Amino acid sequence: MKERIYEVMFIVSPELSEEARNSEVEKVKSWIEERVGGEIQHWERWGMKKLAYRTHQGYTEGDYTWGIFKASPEKVNELDGLFKINSQNTFRWQVFRREDLEKAEKNKEKKAAENQEVVVEEPVNTEE
């Protein structure tokens, strides 16, 4: 099946040390690349940010990470399951399809194909 473009954002627990939070972020990257078979196109670590409200765990801040990746739709559900298993360290996450980026990529490929010039070489006349 054709790969789709997805956006992911997740928040890591502020109770973890900086080293442990870095490890959690790397773990999610490896899930996307190795377990889901995705290709990360963009990745940003936003760091510690204040939350809009106190969570039921009592957190008022969290370590945010955001990314864009390509993967097959069947495998993306596995990513949600991995987040659920790891919910003690990553307490909020969201993964959704970015159809707008898919359309932009398709249009870019279409324009590139249209812009390719076909060069027809004329035979060289050696009889003169």
PDB file of C-alpha atoms in Angstrom:
ATOM      1  CA  MET A   1       0.000   0.000   0.000  1.00  0.00           C
ATOM      2  CA  LYS A   2       1.118   3.550  -0.690  1.00  0.00           C
ATOM      3  CA  GLU A   3       2.897   5.392   2.095  1.00  0.00           C
ATOM      4  CA  ARG A   4       1.160   8.362   3.684  1.00  0.00           C
ATOM      5  CA  ILE A   5       2.511  11.419   5.463  1.00  0.00           C
ATOM      6  CA  TYR A   6       1.842  11.691   9.204  1.00  0.00           C
ATOM      7  CA  GLU A   7       2.464  14.243  11.915  1.00  0.00           C
ATOM      8  CA  VAL A   8       3.312  13.184  15.458  1.00  0.00           C
ATOM      9  CA  MET A   9       3.541  15.207  18.645  1.00  0.00           C
ATOM     10  CA  PHE A  10       4.230  13.780  22.059  1.00  0.00           C
ATOM     11  CA  ILE A  11       4.979  15.041  25.556  1.00  0.00           C
ATOM     12  CA  VAL A  12       7.477  13.314  27.832  1.00  0.00           C
ATOM     13  CA  SER A  13       7.145  13.383  31.622  1.00  0.00           C
ATOM     14  CA  PRO A  14       8.913  16.284  33.370  1.00  0.00           C
ATOM     15  CA  GLU A  15       9.765  13.934  36.263  1.00  0.00           C
ATOM     16  CA  LEU A  16      12.428  12.218  34.152  1.00  0.00           C
ATOM     17  CA  SER A  17      16.005  13.483  34.056  1.00  0.00           C
ATOM     18  CA  GLU A  18      17.215  15.312  30.936  1.00  0.00           C
ATOM     19  CA  GLU A  19      19.129  12.191  29.908  1.00  0.00           C
ATOM     20  CA  ALA A  20      16.047   9.980  30.352  1.00  0.00           C
ATOM     21  CA  ARG A  21      13.875  12.433  28.371  1.00  0.00           C
ATOM     22  CA  ASN A  22      16.447  12.411  25.544  1.00  0.00           C
ATOM     23  CA  SER A  23      16.364   8.616  25.635  1.00  0.00           C
ATOM     24  CA  GLU A  24      12.540   8.621  25.370  1.00  0.00           C
ATOM     25  CA  VAL A  25      12.677  10.889  22.303  1.00  0.00           C
ATOM     26  CA  GLU A  26      15.254   8.623  20.650  1.00  0.00           C
ATOM     27  CA  LYS A  27      13.095   5.599  21.502  1.00  0.00           C
ATOM     28  CA  VAL A  28      10.115   7.123  19.658  1.00  0.00           C
ATOM     29  CA  LYS A  29      12.330   7.903  16.635  1.00  0.00           C
ATOM     30  CA  SER A  30      13.490   4.282  16.554  1.00  0.00           C
ATOM     31  CA  TRP A  31       9.868   3.066  16.838  1.00  0.00           C
ATOM     32  CA  ILE A  32       8.965   5.107  13.765  1.00  0.00           C
ATOM     33  CA  GLU A  33      11.987   4.007  11.739  1.00  0.00           C
ATOM     34  CA  GLU A  34      12.383   0.385  12.835  1.00  0.00           C
ATOM     35  CA  ARG A  35       9.041  -0.894  14.169  1.00  0.00           C
ATOM     36  CA  VAL A  36       6.725   1.100  11.878  1.00  0.00           C
ATOM     37  CA  GLY A  37       9.137   1.208   8.917  1.00  0.00           C
ATOM     38  CA  GLY A  38       8.678   4.950   8.557  1.00  0.00           C
ATOM     39  CA  GLU A  39      10.945   7.587   7.104  1.00  0.00           C
ATOM     40  CA  ILE A  40      11.338  10.705   9.267  1.00  0.00           C
ATOM     41  CA  GLN A  41      11.192  13.846   7.137  1.00  0.00           C
ATOM     42  CA  HIS A  42      11.313  16.501   9.850  1.00  0.00           C
ATOM     43  CA  TRP A  43      11.945  16.339  13.599  1.00  0.00           C
ATOM     44  CA  GLU A  44      11.910  19.138  16.190  1.00  0.00           C
ATOM     45  CA  ARG A  45      12.575  18.943  19.890  1.00  0.00           C
ATOM     46  CA  TRP A  46      10.753  21.836  21.556  1.00  0.00           C
ATOM     47  CA  GLY A  47      11.923  21.059  25.090  1.00  0.00           C
ATOM     48  CA  MET A  48      10.139  21.868  28.354  1.00  0.00           C
ATOM     49  CA  LYS A  49       6.938  23.892  27.907  1.00  0.00           C
ATOM     50  CA  LYS A  50       4.143  24.861  30.262  1.00  0.00           C
ATOM     51  CA  LEU A  51       0.907  22.912  29.757  1.00  0.00           C
ATOM     52  CA  ALA A  52      -2.441  24.670  29.291  1.00  0.00           C
ATOM     53  CA  TYR A  53      -3.844  22.810  32.316  1.00  0.00           C
ATOM     54  CA  ARG A  54      -2.702  20.468  35.084  1.00  0.00           C
ATOM     55  CA  THR A  55      -2.913  16.825  34.001  1.00  0.00           C
ATOM     56  CA  HIS A  56      -4.448  14.078  36.140  1.00  0.00           C
ATOM     57  CA  GLN A  57      -0.858  13.037  36.937  1.00  0.00           C
ATOM     58  CA  GLY A  58      -0.323  16.526  38.395  1.00  0.00           C
ATOM     59  CA  TYR A  59       2.023  17.769  35.652  1.00  0.00           C
ATOM     60  CA  THR A  60       2.027  21.465  34.746  1.00  0.00           C
ATOM     61  CA  GLU A  61       4.794  21.152  32.139  1.00  0.00           C
ATOM     62  CA  GLY A  62       6.222  18.586  29.770  1.00  0.00           C
ATOM     63  CA  ASP A  63       8.996  17.984  27.230  1.00  0.00           C
ATOM     64  CA  TYR A  64       7.500  18.428  23.727  1.00  0.00           C
ATOM     65  CA  THR A  65       8.668  16.814  20.475  1.00  0.00           C
ATOM     66  CA  TRP A  66       7.069  17.190  17.028  1.00  0.00           C
ATOM     67  CA  GLY A  67       7.779  15.426  13.746  1.00  0.00           C
ATOM     68  CA  ILE A  68       6.673  14.558  10.228  1.00  0.00           C
ATOM     69  CA  PHE A  69       7.178  11.056   8.828  1.00  0.00           C
ATOM     70  CA  LYS A  70       6.115   8.789   5.959  1.00  0.00           C
ATOM     71  CA  ALA A  71       4.789   5.303   6.642  1.00  0.00           C
ATOM     72  CA  SER A  72       2.268   2.756   5.419  1.00  0.00           C
ATOM     73  CA  PRO A  73      -1.188   3.194   7.001  1.00  0.00           C
ATOM     74  CA  GLU A  74      -1.360  -0.371   8.377  1.00  0.00           C
ATOM     75  CA  LYS A  75       1.747   0.150  10.491  1.00  0.00           C
ATOM     76  CA  VAL A  76       0.837   3.535  12.006  1.00  0.00           C
ATOM     77  CA  ASN A  77      -1.671   1.957  14.422  1.00  0.00           C
ATOM     78  CA  GLU A  78       1.236   0.035  15.917  1.00  0.00           C
ATOM     79  CA  LEU A  79       2.810   3.370  16.904  1.00  0.00           C
ATOM     80  CA  ASP A  80      -0.263   4.281  18.975  1.00  0.00           C
ATOM     81  CA  GLY A  81      -0.003   0.923  20.741  1.00  0.00           C
ATOM     82  CA  LEU A  82       3.652   1.557  21.565  1.00  0.00           C
ATOM     83  CA  PHE A  83       2.755   4.949  23.073  1.00  0.00           C
ATOM     84  CA  LYS A  84       0.041   3.289  25.210  1.00  0.00           C
ATOM     85  CA  ILE A  85       2.504   0.734  26.556  1.00  0.00           C
ATOM     86  CA  ASN A  86       4.953   3.542  27.379  1.00  0.00           C
ATOM     87  CA  SER A  87       2.358   5.955  28.829  1.00  0.00           C
ATOM     88  CA  GLN A  88       4.149   6.309  32.177  1.00  0.00           C
ATOM     89  CA  ASN A  89       6.955   8.251  30.426  1.00  0.00           C
ATOM     90  CA  THR A  90       5.116   9.729  27.433  1.00  0.00           C
ATOM     91  CA  PHE A  91       1.838  10.962  28.871  1.00  0.00           C
ATOM     92  CA  ARG A  92       0.324  12.723  25.828  1.00  0.00           C
ATOM     93  CA  TRP A  93       0.622  11.926  22.120  1.00  0.00           C
ATOM     94  CA  GLN A  94      -1.201  12.477  18.859  1.00  0.00           C
ATOM     95  CA  VAL A  95      -0.573  10.982  15.412  1.00  0.00           C
ATOM     96  CA  PHE A  96      -2.576  12.106  12.403  1.00  0.00           C
ATOM     97  CA  ARG A  97      -2.436  12.009   8.619  1.00  0.00           C
ATOM     98  CA  ARG A  98      -1.376  15.163   6.757  1.00  0.00           C
ATOM     99  CA  GLU A  99      -3.329  15.067   3.492  1.00  0.00           C
ATOM    100  CA  ASP A 100      -2.286  18.655   2.730  1.00  0.00           C
ATOM    101  CA  LEU A 101       1.388  17.639   2.671  1.00  0.00           C
ATOM    102  CA  GLU A 102       0.562  14.609   0.517  1.00  0.00           C
ATOM    103  CA  LYS A 103      -1.199  16.836  -2.026  1.00  0.00           C
ATOM    104  CA  ALA A 104       1.679  19.331  -2.030  1.00  0.00           C
ATOM    105  CA  GLU A 105       4.177  16.502  -2.608  1.00  0.00           C
ATOM    106  CA  LYS A 106       2.063  15.068  -5.431  1.00  0.00           C
ATOM    107  CA  ASN A 107       1.763  18.503  -7.100  1.00  0.00           C
ATOM    108  CA  LYS A 108       5.517  19.027  -6.787  1.00  0.00           C
ATOM    109  CA  GLU A 109       6.201  15.668  -8.470  1.00  0.00           C
ATOM    110  CA  LYS A 110       3.682  16.455 -11.208  1.00  0.00           C
ATOM    111  CA  LYS A 111       5.282  19.850 -11.939  1.00  0.00           C
ATOM    112  CA  ALA A 112       8.743  18.296 -12.001  1.00  0.00           C
ATOM    113  CA  ALA A 113       7.547  15.736 -14.554  1.00  0.00           C
ATOM    114  CA  GLU A 114       5.965  18.468 -16.688  1.00  0.00           C
ATOM    115  CA  ASN A 115       9.124  20.571 -16.583  1.00  0.00           C
ATOM    116  CA  GLN A 116      11.344  17.801 -17.852  1.00  0.00           C
ATOM    117  CA  GLU A 117      12.197  18.602 -21.417  1.00  0.00           C
ATOM    118  CA  VAL A 118      12.408  15.831 -23.925  1.00  0.00           C
ATOM    119  CA  VAL A 119      15.515  16.329 -26.007  1.00  0.00           C
ATOM    120  CA  VAL A 120      15.323  14.814 -29.470  1.00  0.00           C
ATOM    121  CA  GLU A 121      18.634  14.585 -31.198  1.00  0.00           C
ATOM    122  CA  GLU A 122      18.618  14.985 -34.920  1.00  0.00           C
ATOM    123  CA  PRO A 123      20.793  12.579 -36.869  1.00  0.00           C
ATOM    124  CA  VAL A 124      24.100  14.040 -37.889  1.00  0.00           C
ATOM    125  CA  ASN A 125      24.416  14.326 -41.665  1.00  0.00           C
ATOM    126  CA  THR A 126      27.905  13.133 -42.562  1.00  0.00           C
ATOM    127  CA  GLU A 127      27.361  13.280 -46.312  1.00  0.00           C
ATOM    128  CA  GLU A 128      28.426  16.655 -47.581  1.00  0.00           C
TER     129      GLU A 128
END
